Every structure is written in C-alpha cells, then in structure tokens.
C-alpha cells in the first residue's frame, strides 16, 4: 500500500515569492493534516480536514497561508508571499478517522522549504 | 505551543543497552502517543496509550503512563543502531482531538 505522498521534497525560493505544496493521502483516509516542523522541534498542526471540510485551522496564518482539499482527497497548501521565517519542513499526514483523536496518523516525507 | 516536554533532550548509548525517554505534559489527556522520526523513514507512529491504561508493550518497546504525575516513559530494550532517531511524545487532550507534539528526544545508538 502506498504511503502519504508529498511533493516537492525540497523547495528553495526567495522571500515574497509564492510557493505551493501538494499531498496525496493514503487511499480511504478521511482525515488529512498539515503540520509545520521547525528545526529541533516537534510538528505543529496547521490545519485538519475531515473529508473536504477544514475543521481545525486555528493555527493557520490566514493572511499568507491557504489550503484546500477538493473532492476530499488530495490537498494543497500555499504560502503567498513567503517570508524568511517560513523556512521549515511542511508535513502532511492522514488517518482513517481523526474525529476522536484515537487513530494513528501516517506521515509523508515532508517538503523542506528554504526561503532566502 | 507544545504540550509535552521530553527528557532528556539527547541520549547516547551503546548497542544492546536499554534506552529510556520521559515525557511530561500539562493538561488532562485522552491518550498519549509516541512517534519516531529519522531521515530514512520520516515520522512513524510507535504506540498509543489511553488515559485509563498504565502500561503497553509492542515488541522491544514498553510505554508507561502515570496520569497523576502527568508523565509517560518510553523504554526501548536491547537497542540497535537502527533505533537511532528522534522520539516524540504527542498528546490528545481530554476534550479535544488534536495531537500536540513535544520537542523530542534525540537518541543515538552506537555500534
């Protein structure tokens, strides 16, 4: 079974440029998560989707970040414009049903973003 | 903000020795989970322990949970070089469903 797929794996951009990350979750997983991980820290949740509905986006900086999960499968996370402080690893994860917080989350390899 | 704090921040042991990592958290939980992260396999779920459980085993892993002290420990027995990784505890709050990670313990197993 294929795991969570993310692309690109690495991205280097200049500040003020836009950037987009793509995630394909495990087939059949209803819940999709985007996390941000800074160096030496654990992942921090940016947004959680139940199917195509964003049910927790309280930590998403909405002035520059946006996300979508059309048709409840693939998801895209966008930053526009990027700032130096956005340099981090962006992780996507999925789970069968995250509504109760009891299920295992499966993580993708992440996208390492460097903003110059 | 991070809920859990792992201790120690870094740990270096010889192959074959046991490794113990601790996690403390601040608020009441529904469950606590341990994850491992290395460059080869990314972030991988190891074990989940519910608030009404005190101990769980999975292969060479043993997790304990003390809700009165708001702490958990992960024991890896007979460590191998392949266990070298960062280990994170993550909690789900009693009235929520959001997974909140700690900063992790870096484990190095020397062969």
PDB file of C-alpha atoms in Angstrom:
ATOM      1  CA  UNK A   1       0.000   0.000   0.000  1.00  0.00           C
ATOM      2  CA  UNK A   2       1.380   3.409  -0.928  1.00  0.00           C
ATOM      3  CA  UNK A   3       2.009   5.815   1.900  1.00  0.00           C
ATOM      4  CA  UNK A   4       1.336   9.521   2.056  1.00  0.00           C
ATOM      5  CA  UNK A   5       2.917  11.211  -0.936  1.00  0.00           C
ATOM      6  CA  UNK A   6       4.198  14.766  -0.864  1.00  0.00           C
ATOM      7  CA  UNK A   7       5.816  16.945  -3.472  1.00  0.00           C
ATOM      8  CA  UNK A   8       8.113  18.600  -3.930  1.00  0.00           C
ATOM      9  CA  UNK A   9      10.581  17.173  -1.409  1.00  0.00           C
ATOM     10  CA  UNK A  10      12.661  20.328  -1.413  1.00  0.00           C
ATOM     11  CA  UNK A  11      11.913  23.899  -2.420  1.00  0.00           C
ATOM     12  CA  UNK A  12      14.125  26.977  -2.366  1.00  0.00           C
ATOM     13  CA  UNK A  13      12.531  30.335  -3.083  1.00  0.00           C
ATOM     14  CA  UNK A  14      13.219  33.990  -2.482  1.00  0.00           C
ATOM     15  CA  UNK A  15      11.160  35.901   0.043  1.00  0.00           C
ATOM     16  CA  UNK A  16       7.906  37.386  -1.194  1.00  0.00           C
ATOM     17  CA  UNK A  17       7.545  34.616  -3.770  1.00  0.00           C
ATOM     18  CA  UNK A  18       4.582  32.213  -3.660  1.00  0.00           C
ATOM     19  CA  UNK A  19       5.001  28.502  -3.028  1.00  0.00           C
ATOM     20  CA  UNK A  20       2.665  25.507  -3.036  1.00  0.00           C
ATOM     21  CA  UNK A  21       2.924  22.041  -1.538  1.00  0.00           C
ATOM     22  CA  UNK A  22       0.921  19.025  -2.621  1.00  0.00           C
ATOM     23  CA  UNK A  23      -0.187  15.996  -0.636  1.00  0.00           C
ATOM     24  CA  UNK A  24      -1.860  12.748  -1.635  1.00  0.00           C
ATOM     25  CA  UNK A  25      -3.071  10.849   1.466  1.00  0.00           C
ATOM     26  CA  UNK A  26      -3.429   7.122   1.884  1.00  0.00           C
ATOM     27  CA  UNK A  27      -6.422   5.832  -0.040  1.00  0.00           C
ATOM     28  CA  UNK A  28      -9.541   5.692   2.114  1.00  0.00           C
ATOM     29  CA  UNK A  29      -8.250   8.044   4.794  1.00  0.00           C
ATOM     30  CA  UNK A  30     -10.868  10.671   5.545  1.00  0.00           C
ATOM     31  CA  UNK A  31      -8.729  12.905   7.745  1.00  0.00           C
ATOM     32  CA  UNK A  32      -5.832  14.938   6.380  1.00  0.00           C
ATOM     33  CA  UNK A  33      -3.448  17.115   8.364  1.00  0.00           C
ATOM     34  CA  UNK A  34      -0.837  19.706   7.510  1.00  0.00           C
ATOM     35  CA  UNK A  35       1.921  20.270  10.059  1.00  0.00           C
ATOM     36  CA  UNK A  36       4.847  22.646  10.230  1.00  0.00           C
ATOM     37  CA  UNK A  37       8.085  21.411  11.815  1.00  0.00           C
ATOM     38  CA  UNK A  38      10.881  23.776  12.738  1.00  0.00           C
ATOM     39  CA  UNK A  39      14.391  22.507  13.299  1.00  0.00           C
ATOM     40  CA  UNK A  40      14.739  20.799  16.662  1.00  0.00           C
ATOM     41  CA  UNK A  41      11.012  20.932  17.387  1.00  0.00           C
ATOM     42  CA  UNK A  42       8.046  18.631  17.078  1.00  0.00           C
ATOM     43  CA  UNK A  43       5.415  19.113  14.379  1.00  0.00           C
ATOM     44  CA  UNK A  44       2.735  21.761  14.962  1.00  0.00           C
ATOM     45  CA  UNK A  45      -0.687  21.410  13.403  1.00  0.00           C
ATOM     46  CA  UNK A  46      -1.623  23.998  10.798  1.00  0.00           C
ATOM     47  CA  UNK A  47      -4.921  22.608   9.541  1.00  0.00           C
ATOM     48  CA  UNK A  48      -7.019  19.445   9.710  1.00  0.00           C
ATOM     49  CA  UNK A  49      -9.557  18.288   7.151  1.00  0.00           C
ATOM     50  CA  UNK A  50     -12.394  15.827   7.624  1.00  0.00           C
ATOM     51  CA  UNK A  51     -13.073  14.891   4.007  1.00  0.00           C
ATOM     52  CA  UNK A  52     -13.205  18.249   2.214  1.00  0.00           C
ATOM     53  CA  UNK A  53     -14.105  20.322   5.278  1.00  0.00           C
ATOM     54  CA  UNK A  54     -11.451  22.224   7.209  1.00  0.00           C
ATOM     55  CA  UNK A  55     -12.460  21.515  10.812  1.00  0.00           C
ATOM     56  CA  UNK A  56      -9.437  22.989  12.618  1.00  0.00           C
ATOM     57  CA  UNK A  57      -7.472  25.826  11.028  1.00  0.00           C
ATOM     58  CA  UNK A  58      -6.906  27.848  14.173  1.00  0.00           C
ATOM     59  CA  UNK A  59      -3.105  27.709  13.796  1.00  0.00           C
ATOM     60  CA  UNK A  60      -3.029  28.601  10.106  1.00  0.00           C
ATOM     61  CA  UNK A  61      -1.730  32.149   9.493  1.00  0.00           C
ATOM     62  CA  UNK A  62      -4.561  33.114   7.211  1.00  0.00           C
ATOM     63  CA  UNK A  63      -3.009  36.338   5.977  1.00  0.00           C
ATOM     64  CA  UNK A  64      -0.493  34.418   3.908  1.00  0.00           C
ATOM     65  CA  UNK A  65      -1.354  30.706   4.146  1.00  0.00           C
ATOM     66  CA  UNK A  66      -4.204  28.940   2.423  1.00  0.00           C
ATOM     67  CA  UNK A  67      -5.144  25.325   1.923  1.00  0.00           C
ATOM     68  CA  UNK A  68      -7.698  23.323   0.043  1.00  0.00           C
ATOM     69  CA  UNK A  69      -8.784  19.737  -0.227  1.00  0.00           C
ATOM     70  CA  UNK A  70     -11.009  19.490  -3.230  1.00  0.00           C
ATOM     71  CA  UNK A  71     -13.068  16.294  -3.545  1.00  0.00           C
ATOM     72  CA  UNK A  72     -11.793  15.204  -0.141  1.00  0.00           C
ATOM     73  CA  UNK A  73      -8.638  13.515  -1.453  1.00  0.00           C
ATOM     74  CA  UNK A  74      -5.540  15.481  -2.488  1.00  0.00           C
ATOM     75  CA  UNK A  75      -4.652  18.677  -0.711  1.00  0.00           C
ATOM     76  CA  UNK A  76      -2.600  21.754  -1.487  1.00  0.00           C
ATOM     77  CA  UNK A  77      -1.020  24.159   0.988  1.00  0.00           C
ATOM     78  CA  UNK A  78       0.014  27.558  -0.330  1.00  0.00           C
ATOM     79  CA  UNK A  79       2.059  30.415   1.056  1.00  0.00           C
ATOM     80  CA  UNK A  80       1.836  33.816  -0.576  1.00  0.00           C
ATOM     81  CA  UNK A  81       4.020  35.729  -0.057  1.00  0.00           C
ATOM     82  CA  UNK A  82       6.667  33.647   1.683  1.00  0.00           C
ATOM     83  CA  UNK A  83       8.738  35.172   4.476  1.00  0.00           C
ATOM     84  CA  UNK A  84      12.153  34.189   5.819  1.00  0.00           C
ATOM     85  CA  UNK A  85      10.539  32.730   8.937  1.00  0.00           C
ATOM     86  CA  UNK A  86       8.536  30.270   6.861  1.00  0.00           C
ATOM     87  CA  UNK A  87      11.648  28.154   6.295  1.00  0.00           C
ATOM     88  CA  UNK A  88      10.734  24.784   7.797  1.00  0.00           C
ATOM     89  CA  UNK A  89       9.584  21.283   6.922  1.00  0.00           C
ATOM     90  CA  UNK A  90       5.922  21.005   5.966  1.00  0.00           C
ATOM     91  CA  UNK A  91       4.469  17.612   6.769  1.00  0.00           C
ATOM     92  CA  UNK A  92       1.258  16.094   5.537  1.00  0.00           C
ATOM     93  CA  UNK A  93      -0.405  13.253   7.404  1.00  0.00           C
ATOM     94  CA  UNK A  94      -3.583  11.244   7.064  1.00  0.00           C
ATOM     95  CA  UNK A  95      -5.669   8.937   9.199  1.00  0.00           C
ATOM     96  CA  UNK A  96      -8.774   6.827   8.758  1.00  0.00           C
ATOM     97  CA  UNK A  97     -10.984   8.941  11.009  1.00  0.00           C
ATOM     98  CA  UNK A  98      -9.447  11.634  13.184  1.00  0.00           C
ATOM     99  CA  UNK A  99     -12.635  12.883  14.786  1.00  0.00           C
ATOM    100  CA  UNK A 100     -11.956  11.200  18.131  1.00  0.00           C
ATOM    101  CA  UNK A 101      -8.182  11.627  18.156  1.00  0.00           C
ATOM    102  CA  UNK A 102      -7.721   7.913  18.702  1.00  0.00           C
ATOM    103  CA  UNK A 103      -6.280   6.780  15.437  1.00  0.00           C
ATOM    104  CA  UNK A 104      -2.736   6.513  14.177  1.00  0.00           C
ATOM    105  CA  UNK A 105      -1.551   9.239  11.865  1.00  0.00           C
ATOM    106  CA  UNK A 106       0.567   8.323   8.844  1.00  0.00           C
ATOM    107  CA  UNK A 107       3.053  10.976   7.795  1.00  0.00           C
ATOM    108  CA  UNK A 108       4.532  11.810   4.433  1.00  0.00           C
ATOM    109  CA  UNK A 109       8.249  12.560   3.959  1.00  0.00           C
ATOM    110  CA  UNK A 110       7.664  16.297   4.107  1.00  0.00           C
ATOM    111  CA  UNK A 111       8.670  19.263   1.996  1.00  0.00           C
ATOM    112  CA  UNK A 112      11.714  21.161   3.191  1.00  0.00           C
ATOM    113  CA  UNK A 113      11.206  24.839   2.370  1.00  0.00           C
ATOM    114  CA  UNK A 114      14.067  27.318   2.362  1.00  0.00           C
ATOM    115  CA  UNK A 115      13.223  30.989   1.950  1.00  0.00           C
ATOM    116  CA  UNK A 116      16.182  33.190   1.002  1.00  0.00           C
TER     117      UNK A 116
ATOM    118  CA  UNK B   1       2.657  25.840  21.753  1.00  0.00           C
ATOM    119  CA  UNK B   2       3.898  22.398  22.715  1.00  0.00           C
ATOM    120  CA  UNK B   3       2.162  20.299  25.328  1.00  0.00           C
ATOM    121  CA  UNK B   4       4.746  17.681  26.112  1.00  0.00           C
ATOM    122  CA  UNK B   5       8.315  18.017  27.216  1.00  0.00           C
ATOM    123  CA  UNK B   6      10.692  15.163  26.598  1.00  0.00           C
ATOM    124  CA  UNK B   7      13.623  14.362  28.819  1.00  0.00           C
ATOM    125  CA  UNK B   8      16.479  14.021  28.120  1.00  0.00           C
ATOM    126  CA  UNK B   9      16.865  16.206  25.043  1.00  0.00           C
ATOM    127  CA  UNK B  10      19.576  13.868  23.783  1.00  0.00           C
ATOM    128  CA  UNK B  11      20.731  10.379  24.726  1.00  0.00           C
ATOM    129  CA  UNK B  12      23.700   8.373  23.530  1.00  0.00           C
ATOM    130  CA  UNK B  13      24.035   4.661  24.372  1.00  0.00           C
ATOM    131  CA  UNK B  14      25.821   1.542  23.203  1.00  0.00           C
ATOM    132  CA  UNK B  15      24.080  -1.076  21.108  1.00  0.00           C
ATOM    133  CA  UNK B  16      22.410  -3.646  23.326  1.00  0.00           C
ATOM    134  CA  UNK B  17      21.723  -1.227  26.170  1.00  0.00           C
ATOM    135  CA  UNK B  18      18.251  -0.058  27.135  1.00  0.00           C
ATOM    136  CA  UNK B  19      17.081   3.492  26.405  1.00  0.00           C
ATOM    137  CA  UNK B  20      14.529   5.337  28.496  1.00  0.00           C
ATOM    138  CA  UNK B  21      12.881   8.568  27.435  1.00  0.00           C
ATOM    139  CA  UNK B  22      10.421  10.539  29.514  1.00  0.00           C
ATOM    140  CA  UNK B  23       7.585  12.850  28.610  1.00  0.00           C
ATOM    141  CA  UNK B  24       5.723  15.267  30.844  1.00  0.00           C
ATOM    142  CA  UNK B  25       2.573  17.116  29.867  1.00  0.00           C
ATOM    143  CA  UNK B  26       0.406  19.824  31.344  1.00  0.00           C
ATOM    144  CA  UNK B  27      -3.299  19.163  30.829  1.00  0.00           C
ATOM    145  CA  UNK B  28      -5.615  16.154  31.149  1.00  0.00           C
ATOM    146  CA  UNK B  29      -5.391  13.817  28.201  1.00  0.00           C
ATOM    147  CA  UNK B  30      -7.489  11.347  26.234  1.00  0.00           C
ATOM    148  CA  UNK B  31      -4.425   9.466  25.026  1.00  0.00           C
ATOM    149  CA  UNK B  32      -0.674   9.790  24.553  1.00  0.00           C
ATOM    150  CA  UNK B  33       1.235   8.597  21.514  1.00  0.00           C
ATOM    151  CA  UNK B  34       4.917   8.045  20.760  1.00  0.00           C
ATOM    152  CA  UNK B  35       6.401   8.662  17.322  1.00  0.00           C
ATOM    153  CA  UNK B  36       9.853   8.099  15.869  1.00  0.00           C
ATOM    154  CA  UNK B  37      11.462  10.254  13.194  1.00  0.00           C
ATOM    155  CA  UNK B  38      14.578   9.508  11.221  1.00  0.00           C
ATOM    156  CA  UNK B  39      15.832  10.699   7.876  1.00  0.00           C
ATOM    157  CA  UNK B  40      15.129   7.421   6.183  1.00  0.00           C
ATOM    158  CA  UNK B  41      11.520   6.774   7.143  1.00  0.00           C
ATOM    159  CA  UNK B  42      10.122  10.107   8.246  1.00  0.00           C
ATOM    160  CA  UNK B  43       7.732  10.272  11.196  1.00  0.00           C
ATOM    161  CA  UNK B  44       6.330   6.896  12.221  1.00  0.00           C
ATOM    162  CA  UNK B  45       3.727   6.022  14.848  1.00  0.00           C
ATOM    163  CA  UNK B  46       5.049   3.642  17.519  1.00  0.00           C
ATOM    164  CA  UNK B  47       2.389   3.178  20.176  1.00  0.00           C
ATOM    165  CA  UNK B  48      -0.760   4.743  21.637  1.00  0.00           C
ATOM    166  CA  UNK B  49      -1.712   4.510  25.296  1.00  0.00           C
ATOM    167  CA  UNK B  50      -5.100   5.658  26.551  1.00  0.00           C
ATOM    168  CA  UNK B  51      -5.607   7.629  29.731  1.00  0.00           C
ATOM    169  CA  UNK B  52      -7.115   4.617  31.512  1.00  0.00           C
ATOM    170  CA  UNK B  53      -4.136   2.404  30.679  1.00  0.00           C
ATOM    171  CA  UNK B  54      -0.935   2.232  32.699  1.00  0.00           C
ATOM    172  CA  UNK B  55       1.386   0.185  30.530  1.00  0.00           C
ATOM    173  CA  UNK B  56       1.614  -1.070  26.953  1.00  0.00           C
ATOM    174  CA  UNK B  57       4.111  -3.213  25.108  1.00  0.00           C
ATOM    175  CA  UNK B  58       4.998  -3.520  21.455  1.00  0.00           C
ATOM    176  CA  UNK B  59       7.982  -5.681  20.580  1.00  0.00           C
ATOM    177  CA  UNK B  60      11.017  -4.105  22.266  1.00  0.00           C
ATOM    178  CA  UNK B  61       9.012  -1.026  23.272  1.00  0.00           C
ATOM    179  CA  UNK B  62       7.396  -0.523  26.654  1.00  0.00           C
ATOM    180  CA  UNK B  63       5.354   2.583  27.426  1.00  0.00           C
ATOM    181  CA  UNK B  64       4.067   3.577  30.827  1.00  0.00           C
ATOM    182  CA  UNK B  65       1.634   6.318  31.714  1.00  0.00           C
ATOM    183  CA  UNK B  66       1.130   7.975  35.085  1.00  0.00           C
ATOM    184  CA  UNK B  67      -1.789  10.384  34.820  1.00  0.00           C
ATOM    185  CA  UNK B  68      -1.398  11.529  38.426  1.00  0.00           C
ATOM    186  CA  UNK B  69       2.078  12.806  37.592  1.00  0.00           C
ATOM    187  CA  UNK B  70       1.143  13.741  34.021  1.00  0.00           C
ATOM    188  CA  UNK B  71       4.079  11.793  32.685  1.00  0.00           C
ATOM    189  CA  UNK B  72       4.937   8.912  30.391  1.00  0.00           C
ATOM    190  CA  UNK B  73       8.068   6.950  29.626  1.00  0.00           C
ATOM    191  CA  UNK B  74       9.224   5.017  26.599  1.00  0.00           C
ATOM    192  CA  UNK B  75      11.655   2.160  27.161  1.00  0.00           C
ATOM    193  CA  UNK B  76      13.486   0.589  24.251  1.00  0.00           C
ATOM    194  CA  UNK B  77      15.165  -2.658  25.262  1.00  0.00           C
ATOM    195  CA  UNK B  78      18.242  -4.185  23.635  1.00  0.00           C
ATOM    196  CA  UNK B  79      18.761  -1.136  21.440  1.00  0.00           C
ATOM    197  CA  UNK B  80      20.099  -1.392  17.905  1.00  0.00           C
ATOM    198  CA  UNK B  81      21.906   1.086  15.685  1.00  0.00           C
ATOM    199  CA  UNK B  82      18.720   1.303  13.614  1.00  0.00           C
ATOM    200  CA  UNK B  83      16.912   2.760  16.654  1.00  0.00           C
ATOM    201  CA  UNK B  84      18.916   5.963  16.184  1.00  0.00           C
ATOM    202  CA  UNK B  85      16.259   8.628  15.646  1.00  0.00           C
ATOM    203  CA  UNK B  86      14.296  11.408  17.311  1.00  0.00           C
ATOM    204  CA  UNK B  87      11.441  10.248  19.524  1.00  0.00           C
ATOM    205  CA  UNK B  88       8.393  12.422  20.148  1.00  0.00           C
ATOM    206  CA  UNK B  89       5.567  12.099  22.569  1.00  0.00           C
ATOM    207  CA  UNK B  90       2.267  13.608  21.488  1.00  0.00           C
ATOM    208  CA  UNK B  91      -0.940  14.063  23.442  1.00  0.00           C
ATOM    209  CA  UNK B  92      -4.616  14.314  22.617  1.00  0.00           C
ATOM    210  CA  UNK B  93      -6.449  16.449  25.145  1.00  0.00           C
ATOM    211  CA  UNK B  94      -9.324  15.069  27.212  1.00  0.00           C
ATOM    212  CA  UNK B  95     -11.915  17.211  25.452  1.00  0.00           C
ATOM    213  CA  UNK B  96     -10.298  17.531  22.065  1.00  0.00           C
ATOM    214  CA  UNK B  97      -8.977  15.508  19.186  1.00  0.00           C
ATOM    215  CA  UNK B  98      -5.876  17.480  18.273  1.00  0.00           C
ATOM    216  CA  UNK B  99      -2.472  15.809  18.525  1.00  0.00           C
ATOM    217  CA  UNK B 100       0.106  18.075  20.184  1.00  0.00           C
ATOM    218  CA  UNK B 101       3.778  17.091  19.952  1.00  0.00           C
ATOM    219  CA  UNK B 102       6.655  17.706  22.304  1.00  0.00           C
ATOM    220  CA  UNK B 103      10.120  18.803  21.185  1.00  0.00           C
ATOM    221  CA  UNK B 104      11.522  15.276  21.129  1.00  0.00           C
ATOM    222  CA  UNK B 105      14.489  13.266  22.405  1.00  0.00           C
ATOM    223  CA  UNK B 106      17.383  12.570  20.060  1.00  0.00           C
ATOM    224  CA  UNK B 107      18.595   9.009  20.567  1.00  0.00           C
ATOM    225  CA  UNK B 108      21.920   7.834  19.212  1.00  0.00           C
ATOM    226  CA  UNK B 109      22.785   4.144  19.439  1.00  0.00           C
ATOM    227  CA  UNK B 110      26.452   3.441  18.845  1.00  0.00           C
ATOM    228  CA  UNK B 111      27.526   0.124  17.369  1.00  0.00           C
TER     229      UNK B 111
END
